[in-house]
Coordinates of C-alpha atoms and ligand atoms in Angstrom, one line a residue:
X1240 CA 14.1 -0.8 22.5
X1241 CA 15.7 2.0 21.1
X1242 CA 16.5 0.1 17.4
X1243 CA 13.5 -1.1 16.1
X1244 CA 13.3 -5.3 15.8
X1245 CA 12.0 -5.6 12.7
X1246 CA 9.8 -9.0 11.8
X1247 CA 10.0 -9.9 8.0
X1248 CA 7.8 -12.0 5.2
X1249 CA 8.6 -15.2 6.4
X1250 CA 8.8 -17.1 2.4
X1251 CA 9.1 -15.0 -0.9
X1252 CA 9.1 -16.9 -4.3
X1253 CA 9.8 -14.7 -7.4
X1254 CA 9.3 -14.8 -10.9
X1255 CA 7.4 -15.3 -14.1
X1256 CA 4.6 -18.3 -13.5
X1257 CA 5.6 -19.1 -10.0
X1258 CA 1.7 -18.2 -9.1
X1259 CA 1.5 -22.4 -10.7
X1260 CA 3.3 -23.2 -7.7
X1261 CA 0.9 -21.8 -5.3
X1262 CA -0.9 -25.4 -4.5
X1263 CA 2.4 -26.9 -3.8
X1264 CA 3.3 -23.8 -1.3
X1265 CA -0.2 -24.1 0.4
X1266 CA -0.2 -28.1 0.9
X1267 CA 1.9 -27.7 4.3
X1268 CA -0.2 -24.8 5.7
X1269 CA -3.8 -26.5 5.7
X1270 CA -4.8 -28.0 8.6
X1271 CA -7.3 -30.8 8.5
X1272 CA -9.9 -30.1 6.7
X1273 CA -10.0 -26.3 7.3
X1274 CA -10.2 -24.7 4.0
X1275 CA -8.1 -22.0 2.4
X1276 CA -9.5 -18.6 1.7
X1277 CA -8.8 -17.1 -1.2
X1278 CA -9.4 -13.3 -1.9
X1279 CA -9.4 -12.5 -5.5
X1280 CA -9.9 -8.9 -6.6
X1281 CA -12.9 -8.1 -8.3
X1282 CA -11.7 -7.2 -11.5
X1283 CA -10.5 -11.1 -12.4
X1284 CA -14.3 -12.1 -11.9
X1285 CA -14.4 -13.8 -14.9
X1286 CA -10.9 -14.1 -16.2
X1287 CA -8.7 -16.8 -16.8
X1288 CA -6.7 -15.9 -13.4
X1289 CA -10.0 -16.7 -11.6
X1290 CA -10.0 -20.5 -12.9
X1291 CA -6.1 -20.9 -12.1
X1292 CA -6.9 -20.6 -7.9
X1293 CA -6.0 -24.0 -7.0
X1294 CA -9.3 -25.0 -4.9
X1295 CA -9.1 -28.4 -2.7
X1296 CA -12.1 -29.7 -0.5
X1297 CA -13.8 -26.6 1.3
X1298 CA -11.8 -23.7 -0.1
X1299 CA -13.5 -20.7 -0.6
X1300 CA -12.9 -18.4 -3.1
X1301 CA -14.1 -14.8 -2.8
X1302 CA -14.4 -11.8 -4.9
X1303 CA -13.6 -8.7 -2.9
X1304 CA -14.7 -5.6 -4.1
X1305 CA -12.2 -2.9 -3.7
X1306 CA -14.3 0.1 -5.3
X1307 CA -13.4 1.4 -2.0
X1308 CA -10.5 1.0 0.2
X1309 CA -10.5 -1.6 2.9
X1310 CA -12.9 -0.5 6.1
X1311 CA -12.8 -2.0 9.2
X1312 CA -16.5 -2.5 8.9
X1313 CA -16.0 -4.4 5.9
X1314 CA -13.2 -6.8 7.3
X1315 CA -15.0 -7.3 10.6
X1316 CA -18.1 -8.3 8.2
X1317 CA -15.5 -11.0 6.2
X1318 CA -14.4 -12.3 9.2
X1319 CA -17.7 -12.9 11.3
X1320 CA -18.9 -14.7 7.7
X1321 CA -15.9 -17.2 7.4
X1322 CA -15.6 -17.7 11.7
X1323 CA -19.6 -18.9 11.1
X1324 CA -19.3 -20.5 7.9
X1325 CA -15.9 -22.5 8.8
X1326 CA -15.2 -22.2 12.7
X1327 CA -11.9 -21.8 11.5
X1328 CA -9.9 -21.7 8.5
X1329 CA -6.5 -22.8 6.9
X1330 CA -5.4 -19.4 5.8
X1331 CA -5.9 -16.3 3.7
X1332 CA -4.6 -15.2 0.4
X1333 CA -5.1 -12.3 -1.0
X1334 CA -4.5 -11.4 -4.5
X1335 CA -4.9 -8.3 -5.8
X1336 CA -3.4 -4.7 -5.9
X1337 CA -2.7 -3.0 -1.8
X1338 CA -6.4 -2.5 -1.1
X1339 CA -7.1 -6.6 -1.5
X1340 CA -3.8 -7.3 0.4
X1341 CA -4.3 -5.5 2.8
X1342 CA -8.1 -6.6 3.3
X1343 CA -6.5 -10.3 3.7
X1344 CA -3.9 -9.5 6.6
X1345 CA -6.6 -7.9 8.3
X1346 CA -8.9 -10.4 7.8
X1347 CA -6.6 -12.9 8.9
X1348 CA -5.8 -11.3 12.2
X1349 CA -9.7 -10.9 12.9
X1350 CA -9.9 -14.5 12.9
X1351 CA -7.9 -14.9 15.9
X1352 CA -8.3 -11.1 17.8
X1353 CA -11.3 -10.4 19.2
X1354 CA -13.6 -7.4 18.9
X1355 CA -13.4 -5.3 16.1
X1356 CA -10.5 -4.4 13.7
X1357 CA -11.0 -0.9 14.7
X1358 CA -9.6 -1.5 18.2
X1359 CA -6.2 -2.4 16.8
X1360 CA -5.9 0.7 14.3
X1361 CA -2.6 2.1 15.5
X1362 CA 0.8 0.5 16.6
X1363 CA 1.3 -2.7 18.3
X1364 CA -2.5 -2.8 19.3
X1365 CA -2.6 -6.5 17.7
X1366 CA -1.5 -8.9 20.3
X1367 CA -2.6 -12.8 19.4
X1368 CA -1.4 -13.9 15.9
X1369 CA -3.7 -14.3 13.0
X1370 CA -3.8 -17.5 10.7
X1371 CA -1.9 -17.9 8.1
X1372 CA -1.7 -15.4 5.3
X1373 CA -0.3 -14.9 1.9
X1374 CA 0.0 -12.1 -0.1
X1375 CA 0.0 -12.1 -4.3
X1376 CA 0.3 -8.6 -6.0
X1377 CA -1.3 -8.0 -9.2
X1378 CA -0.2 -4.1 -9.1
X1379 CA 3.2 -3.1 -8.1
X1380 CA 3.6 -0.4 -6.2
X1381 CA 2.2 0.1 -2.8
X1382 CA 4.7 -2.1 -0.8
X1383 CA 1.9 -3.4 0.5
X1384 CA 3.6 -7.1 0.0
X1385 CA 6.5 -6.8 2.3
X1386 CA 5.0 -4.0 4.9
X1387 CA 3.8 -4.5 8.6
X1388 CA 0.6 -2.4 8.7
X1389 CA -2.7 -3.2 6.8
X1390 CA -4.5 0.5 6.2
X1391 CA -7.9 0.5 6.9
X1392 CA -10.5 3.6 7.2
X1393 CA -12.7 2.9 10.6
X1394 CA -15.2 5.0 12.0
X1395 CA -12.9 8.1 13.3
X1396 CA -9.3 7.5 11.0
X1397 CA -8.0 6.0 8.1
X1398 CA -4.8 4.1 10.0
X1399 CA -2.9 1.2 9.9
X1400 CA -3.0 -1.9 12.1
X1401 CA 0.6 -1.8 12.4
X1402 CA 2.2 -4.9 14.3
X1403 CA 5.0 -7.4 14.3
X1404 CA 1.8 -9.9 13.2
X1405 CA 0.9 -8.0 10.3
X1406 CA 3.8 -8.9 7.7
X1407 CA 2.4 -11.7 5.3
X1408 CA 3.8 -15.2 6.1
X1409 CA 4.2 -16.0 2.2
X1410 CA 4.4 -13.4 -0.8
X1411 CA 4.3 -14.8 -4.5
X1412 CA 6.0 -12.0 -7.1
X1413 CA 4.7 -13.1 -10.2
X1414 CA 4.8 -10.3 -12.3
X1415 CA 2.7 -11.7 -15.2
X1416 CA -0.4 -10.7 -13.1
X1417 CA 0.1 -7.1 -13.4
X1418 CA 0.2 -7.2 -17.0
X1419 CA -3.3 -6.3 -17.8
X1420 CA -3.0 -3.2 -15.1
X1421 CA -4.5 -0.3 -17.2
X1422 CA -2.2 2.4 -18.3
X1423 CA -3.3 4.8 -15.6
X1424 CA -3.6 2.7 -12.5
X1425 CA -0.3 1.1 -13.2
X1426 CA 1.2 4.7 -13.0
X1427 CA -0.7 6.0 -9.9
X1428 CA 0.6 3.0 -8.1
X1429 CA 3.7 3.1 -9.4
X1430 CA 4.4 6.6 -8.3
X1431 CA 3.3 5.1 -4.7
X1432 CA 6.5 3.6 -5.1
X1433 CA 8.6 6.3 -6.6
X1434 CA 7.0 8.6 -3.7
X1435 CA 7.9 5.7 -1.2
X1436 CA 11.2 6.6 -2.2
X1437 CA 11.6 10.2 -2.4
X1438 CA 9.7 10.4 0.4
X1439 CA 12.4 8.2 2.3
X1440 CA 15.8 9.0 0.8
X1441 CA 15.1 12.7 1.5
X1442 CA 13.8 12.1 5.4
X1443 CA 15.5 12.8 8.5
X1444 CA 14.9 9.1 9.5
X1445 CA 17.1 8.0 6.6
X1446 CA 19.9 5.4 7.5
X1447 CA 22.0 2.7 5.5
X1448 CA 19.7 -0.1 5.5
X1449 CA 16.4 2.2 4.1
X1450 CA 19.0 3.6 1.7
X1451 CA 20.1 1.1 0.4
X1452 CA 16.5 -0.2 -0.9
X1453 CA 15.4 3.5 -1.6
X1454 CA 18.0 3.9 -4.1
X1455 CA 17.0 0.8 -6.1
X1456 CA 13.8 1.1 -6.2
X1457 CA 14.2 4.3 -7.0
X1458 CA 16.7 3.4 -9.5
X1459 CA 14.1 0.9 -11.3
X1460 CA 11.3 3.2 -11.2
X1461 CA 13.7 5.8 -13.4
X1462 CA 14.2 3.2 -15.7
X1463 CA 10.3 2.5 -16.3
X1464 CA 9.3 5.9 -16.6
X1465 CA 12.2 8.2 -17.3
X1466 CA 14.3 6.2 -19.9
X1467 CA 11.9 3.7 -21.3
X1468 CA 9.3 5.0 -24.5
X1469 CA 6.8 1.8 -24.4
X1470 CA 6.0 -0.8 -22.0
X1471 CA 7.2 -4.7 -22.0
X1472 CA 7.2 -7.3 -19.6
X1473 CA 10.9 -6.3 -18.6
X1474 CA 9.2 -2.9 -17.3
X1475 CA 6.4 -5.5 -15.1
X1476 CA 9.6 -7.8 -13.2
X1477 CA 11.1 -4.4 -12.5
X1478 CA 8.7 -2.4 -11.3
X1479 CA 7.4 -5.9 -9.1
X1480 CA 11.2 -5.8 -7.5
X1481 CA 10.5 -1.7 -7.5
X1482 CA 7.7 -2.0 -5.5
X1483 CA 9.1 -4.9 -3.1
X1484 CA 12.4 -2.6 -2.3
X1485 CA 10.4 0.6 -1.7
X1486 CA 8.6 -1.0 0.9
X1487 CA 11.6 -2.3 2.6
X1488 CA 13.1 1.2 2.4
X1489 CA 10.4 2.4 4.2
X1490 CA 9.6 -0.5 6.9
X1491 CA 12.9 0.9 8.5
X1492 CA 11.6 4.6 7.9
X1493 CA 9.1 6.4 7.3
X1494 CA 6.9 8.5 4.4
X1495 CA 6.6 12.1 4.2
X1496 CA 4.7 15.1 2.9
X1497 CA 2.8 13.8 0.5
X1498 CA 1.4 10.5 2.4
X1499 CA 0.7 13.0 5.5
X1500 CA -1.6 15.5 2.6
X1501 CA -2.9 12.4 1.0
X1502 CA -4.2 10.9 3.8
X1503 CA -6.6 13.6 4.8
X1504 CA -7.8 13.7 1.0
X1505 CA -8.5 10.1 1.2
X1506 CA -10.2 10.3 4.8
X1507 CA -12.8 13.3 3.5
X1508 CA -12.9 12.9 0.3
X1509 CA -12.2 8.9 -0.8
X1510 CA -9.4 9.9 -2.5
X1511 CA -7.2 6.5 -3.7
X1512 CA -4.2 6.2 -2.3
X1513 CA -1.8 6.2 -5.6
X1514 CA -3.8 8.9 -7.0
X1515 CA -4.0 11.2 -4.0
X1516 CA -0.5 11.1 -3.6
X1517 CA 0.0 12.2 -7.2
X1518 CA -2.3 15.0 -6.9
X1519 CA -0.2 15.9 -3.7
X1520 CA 3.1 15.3 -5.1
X1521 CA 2.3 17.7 -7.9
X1522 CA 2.4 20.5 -5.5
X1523 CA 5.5 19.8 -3.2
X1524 CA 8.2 21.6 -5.0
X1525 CA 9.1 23.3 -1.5
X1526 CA 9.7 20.1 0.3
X1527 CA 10.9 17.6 -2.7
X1528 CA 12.4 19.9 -5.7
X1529 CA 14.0 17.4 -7.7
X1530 CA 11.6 14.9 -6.9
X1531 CA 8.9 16.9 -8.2
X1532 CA 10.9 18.0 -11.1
X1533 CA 11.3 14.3 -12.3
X1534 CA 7.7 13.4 -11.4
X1535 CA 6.0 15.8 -13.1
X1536 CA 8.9 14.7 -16.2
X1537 CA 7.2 11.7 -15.7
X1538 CA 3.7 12.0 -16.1
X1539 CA 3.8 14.1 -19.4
X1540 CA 6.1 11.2 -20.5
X1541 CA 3.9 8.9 -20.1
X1542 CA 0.5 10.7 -20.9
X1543 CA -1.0 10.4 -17.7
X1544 CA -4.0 13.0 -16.1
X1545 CA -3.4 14.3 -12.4
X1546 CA -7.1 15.4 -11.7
X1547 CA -6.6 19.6 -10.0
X1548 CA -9.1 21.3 -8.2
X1549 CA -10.2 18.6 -5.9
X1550 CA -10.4 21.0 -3.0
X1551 CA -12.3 24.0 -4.8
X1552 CA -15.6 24.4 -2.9
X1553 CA -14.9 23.0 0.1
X1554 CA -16.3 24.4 3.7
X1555 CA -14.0 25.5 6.5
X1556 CA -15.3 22.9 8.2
X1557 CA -14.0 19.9 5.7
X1558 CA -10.8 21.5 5.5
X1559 CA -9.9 21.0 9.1
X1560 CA -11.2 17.8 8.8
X1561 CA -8.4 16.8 6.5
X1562 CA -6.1 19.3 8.0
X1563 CA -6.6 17.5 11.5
X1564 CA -6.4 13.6 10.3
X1565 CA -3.4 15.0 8.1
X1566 CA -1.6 16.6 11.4
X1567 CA -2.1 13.7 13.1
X1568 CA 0.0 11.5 11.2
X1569 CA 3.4 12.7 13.0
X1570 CA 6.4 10.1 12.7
X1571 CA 5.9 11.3 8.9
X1572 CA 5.7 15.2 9.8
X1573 CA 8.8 14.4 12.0
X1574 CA 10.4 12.4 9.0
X1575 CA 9.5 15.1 6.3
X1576 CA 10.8 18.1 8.6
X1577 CA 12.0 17.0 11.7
X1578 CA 12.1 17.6 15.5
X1579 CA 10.2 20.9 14.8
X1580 CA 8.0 20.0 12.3
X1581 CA 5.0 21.9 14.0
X1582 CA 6.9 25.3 13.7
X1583 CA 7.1 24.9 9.5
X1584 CA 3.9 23.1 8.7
X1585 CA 1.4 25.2 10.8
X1586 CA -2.1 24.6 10.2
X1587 CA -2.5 27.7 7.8
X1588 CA 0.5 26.8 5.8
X1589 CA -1.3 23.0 5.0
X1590 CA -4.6 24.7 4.2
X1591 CA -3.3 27.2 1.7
X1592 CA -1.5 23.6 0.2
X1593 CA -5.3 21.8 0.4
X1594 CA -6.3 24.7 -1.2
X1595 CA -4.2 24.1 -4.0
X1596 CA -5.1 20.6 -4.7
Ligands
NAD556 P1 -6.0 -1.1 -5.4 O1 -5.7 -2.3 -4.8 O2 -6.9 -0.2 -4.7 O3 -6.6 -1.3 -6.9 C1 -6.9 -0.3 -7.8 C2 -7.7 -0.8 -8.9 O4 -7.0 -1.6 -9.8 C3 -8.9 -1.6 -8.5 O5 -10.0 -1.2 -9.3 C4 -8.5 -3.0 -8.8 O6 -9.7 -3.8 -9.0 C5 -7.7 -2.9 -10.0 N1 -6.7 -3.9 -10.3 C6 -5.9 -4.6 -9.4 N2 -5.1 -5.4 -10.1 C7 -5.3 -5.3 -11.4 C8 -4.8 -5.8 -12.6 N3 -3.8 -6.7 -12.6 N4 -5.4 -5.4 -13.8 C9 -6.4 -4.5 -13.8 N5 -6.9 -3.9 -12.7 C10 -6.4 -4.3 -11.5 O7 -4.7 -0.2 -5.8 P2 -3.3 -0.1 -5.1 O8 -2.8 1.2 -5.5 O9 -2.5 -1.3 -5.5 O10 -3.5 -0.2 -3.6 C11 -4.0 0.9 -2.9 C12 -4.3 0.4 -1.5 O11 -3.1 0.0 -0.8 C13 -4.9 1.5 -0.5 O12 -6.0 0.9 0.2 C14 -3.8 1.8 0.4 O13 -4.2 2.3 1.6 C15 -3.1 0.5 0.5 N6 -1.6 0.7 0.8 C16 -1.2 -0.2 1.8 C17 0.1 -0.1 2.1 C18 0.6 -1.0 3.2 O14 1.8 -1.0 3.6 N7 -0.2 -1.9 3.7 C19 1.0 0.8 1.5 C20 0.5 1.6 0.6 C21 -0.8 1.5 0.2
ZN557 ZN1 2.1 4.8 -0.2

């Protein structure tokens, strides 16, 4: 098919409180007695959101550490506990920032897909659908919420398991759970987003329908971080919307530059995904000028530390490593620079760019 079919989230419900209403929404979805799953990220262990999951019956309630981003050995692990705990379950519903949403559509399609989630890291591997899954940001930023891949690192790459059922069948957009994001975090993901954007608006894959949510999320990031001297609520409903409209703009795209640099970072060295695409982004005046020009506006706005010299000391050997999982990542080469993307970016010309990291 030469225009891509592209599946949705099925139900979104937006606004302030609407996580009250997440009982009501679940009620249909359970089947029998098969519980609901819920995956809470670790940092509400203990707070108030903890004690608002609404539990029935057998409902489990899980908090998933996301120190590190989601591996495939760590969702195969989930799911072979619940499939011997429960047989089968209701659903899965992850709340948290991308790393805890994207643990819970890959969880959910392990329930159903056999082997291990590492067989189905690449595109349109995933065949059988999972059960049902919701998906309830507390960060905004990744896009994480509306996409059709779940990113996981598996034994040989950090890649997606990108497929028509990845896409969550239910978001909730409630953006009073992000507002206890700390200063820094909320910018390193939110940049995910303005970089989402940027990286979009300025590819060769661009078209009207990515354009035409590139350009507001774009537009609603600018507001946070360029025209705005404090944070309210306000800046937490628009940078939720921000978030949701980056990732449509790039569904029907694709990233760039600094997702294809940040990447190999995050394979080698652990790098986080909203961080390592700061550090990147810092150094992509060639590619992105005025992007650049308004990001690094941004951060000395807004106070905020971009770690350098993340590279320094590494081996010839570790820098091919990132160099080779960072060339491997082409629709975003081709996206960035097109058709002939392997003439510009050669393998010396990305190392000398590692090397500035
Ligand atoms: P994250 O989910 O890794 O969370 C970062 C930190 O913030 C964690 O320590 C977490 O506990 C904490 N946190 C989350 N919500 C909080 C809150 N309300 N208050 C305080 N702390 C909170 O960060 P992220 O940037 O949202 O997600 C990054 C992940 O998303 C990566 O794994 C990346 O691969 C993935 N990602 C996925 C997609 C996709 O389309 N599936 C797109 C982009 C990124
Ligand atoms: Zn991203």
């Amino acid at each position: 098919m030469s225009f891509r079919n592209f599946k949705m989230v099925s139900y979104v419900v937006y606004g302030r409180g609407s996580f009250n209403q997440l009982d009501e929404i679940l009620a249909p979805q359970r089947k029998g007695d098969a519980p609901m799953v819920f995956l809470l990220d670790h940092f509400f262990e203990g707070k108030p959101l903890a004690g608002r999951i609404p539990l029935r019956g057998k409902d489990k309630l899980i908090f998933a550490d996301v120190t590190y981003e989601p591996k495939t050995t760590q969702v195969d692990a989930l799911a072979a506990q619940l499939k011997e705990e429960f047989g089968t379950i209701s659903g899965v519903i992850g709340i948290g920032g991308g790393s805890v949403m994207d643990l819970a559509k890959a969880v959910s399609l392990m329930m159903t897909n056999p082997g291990s989630s590492a067989d189905y890291q690449g595109w349109d591997l995933v065949k059988v659908p999972g059960v049902y899954k919701a998906g309830i940001p507390t960060l905004s930023g990744t896009g994480a919420e509306v996409s059709r891949t779940t990113v996981l690192t598996g034994p040989t790459r950090k890649l997606g398991m990108n497929s028509d059922f990845t896409p969550f069948d239910q978001i909730v957009l409630d953006p009073e759970l992000t507002k206890d994001a700390p200063a820094n975090q909320r910018f390193y993901t939110g940049m995910d987003c303005y970089i989402h954007c940027i990286e979009s608006l300025q590819g060769t894959y661009i078209n009207e329908f990515s354009k035409s949510y590139g350009e507001k999320a774009l537009q609603l990031c600018q507001e946070i971080y360029v025209h705005r001297n404090s944070w309210d609520e306000e800046c937490d409903d628009k940078l939720m919307m921000a978030s949701y409209a980056g990732g449509m703009s790039i569904a029907y795209s694709q990233v760039g530059v600094a997702h294809a640099v940040s990447y190999g970072l995050s394979y080698l060295l652990g790098t986080k995904h909203g961080i390592g695409n700061c550090i990147v982004m810092n150094h992509l005046e060639e590619y992105y000028p005025e992007g650049v020009k308004e990001f690094k506006f941004m951060v000395e706005k807004n106070n905020i530390d971009i770690p350098k010299g993340i590279c320094s000391g590494l081996t010839d050997e570790q820098f091919d490593t990132m160099i080779n999982v960072s060339m491997g990542m082409k629709p975003l080469w081709e996206n960035a620079l097109g058709k002939n993307w392997e003439q510009i970016m050669t393998r010396e010309k990305l190392r000398t760019l590692y090397e500035k990291l």
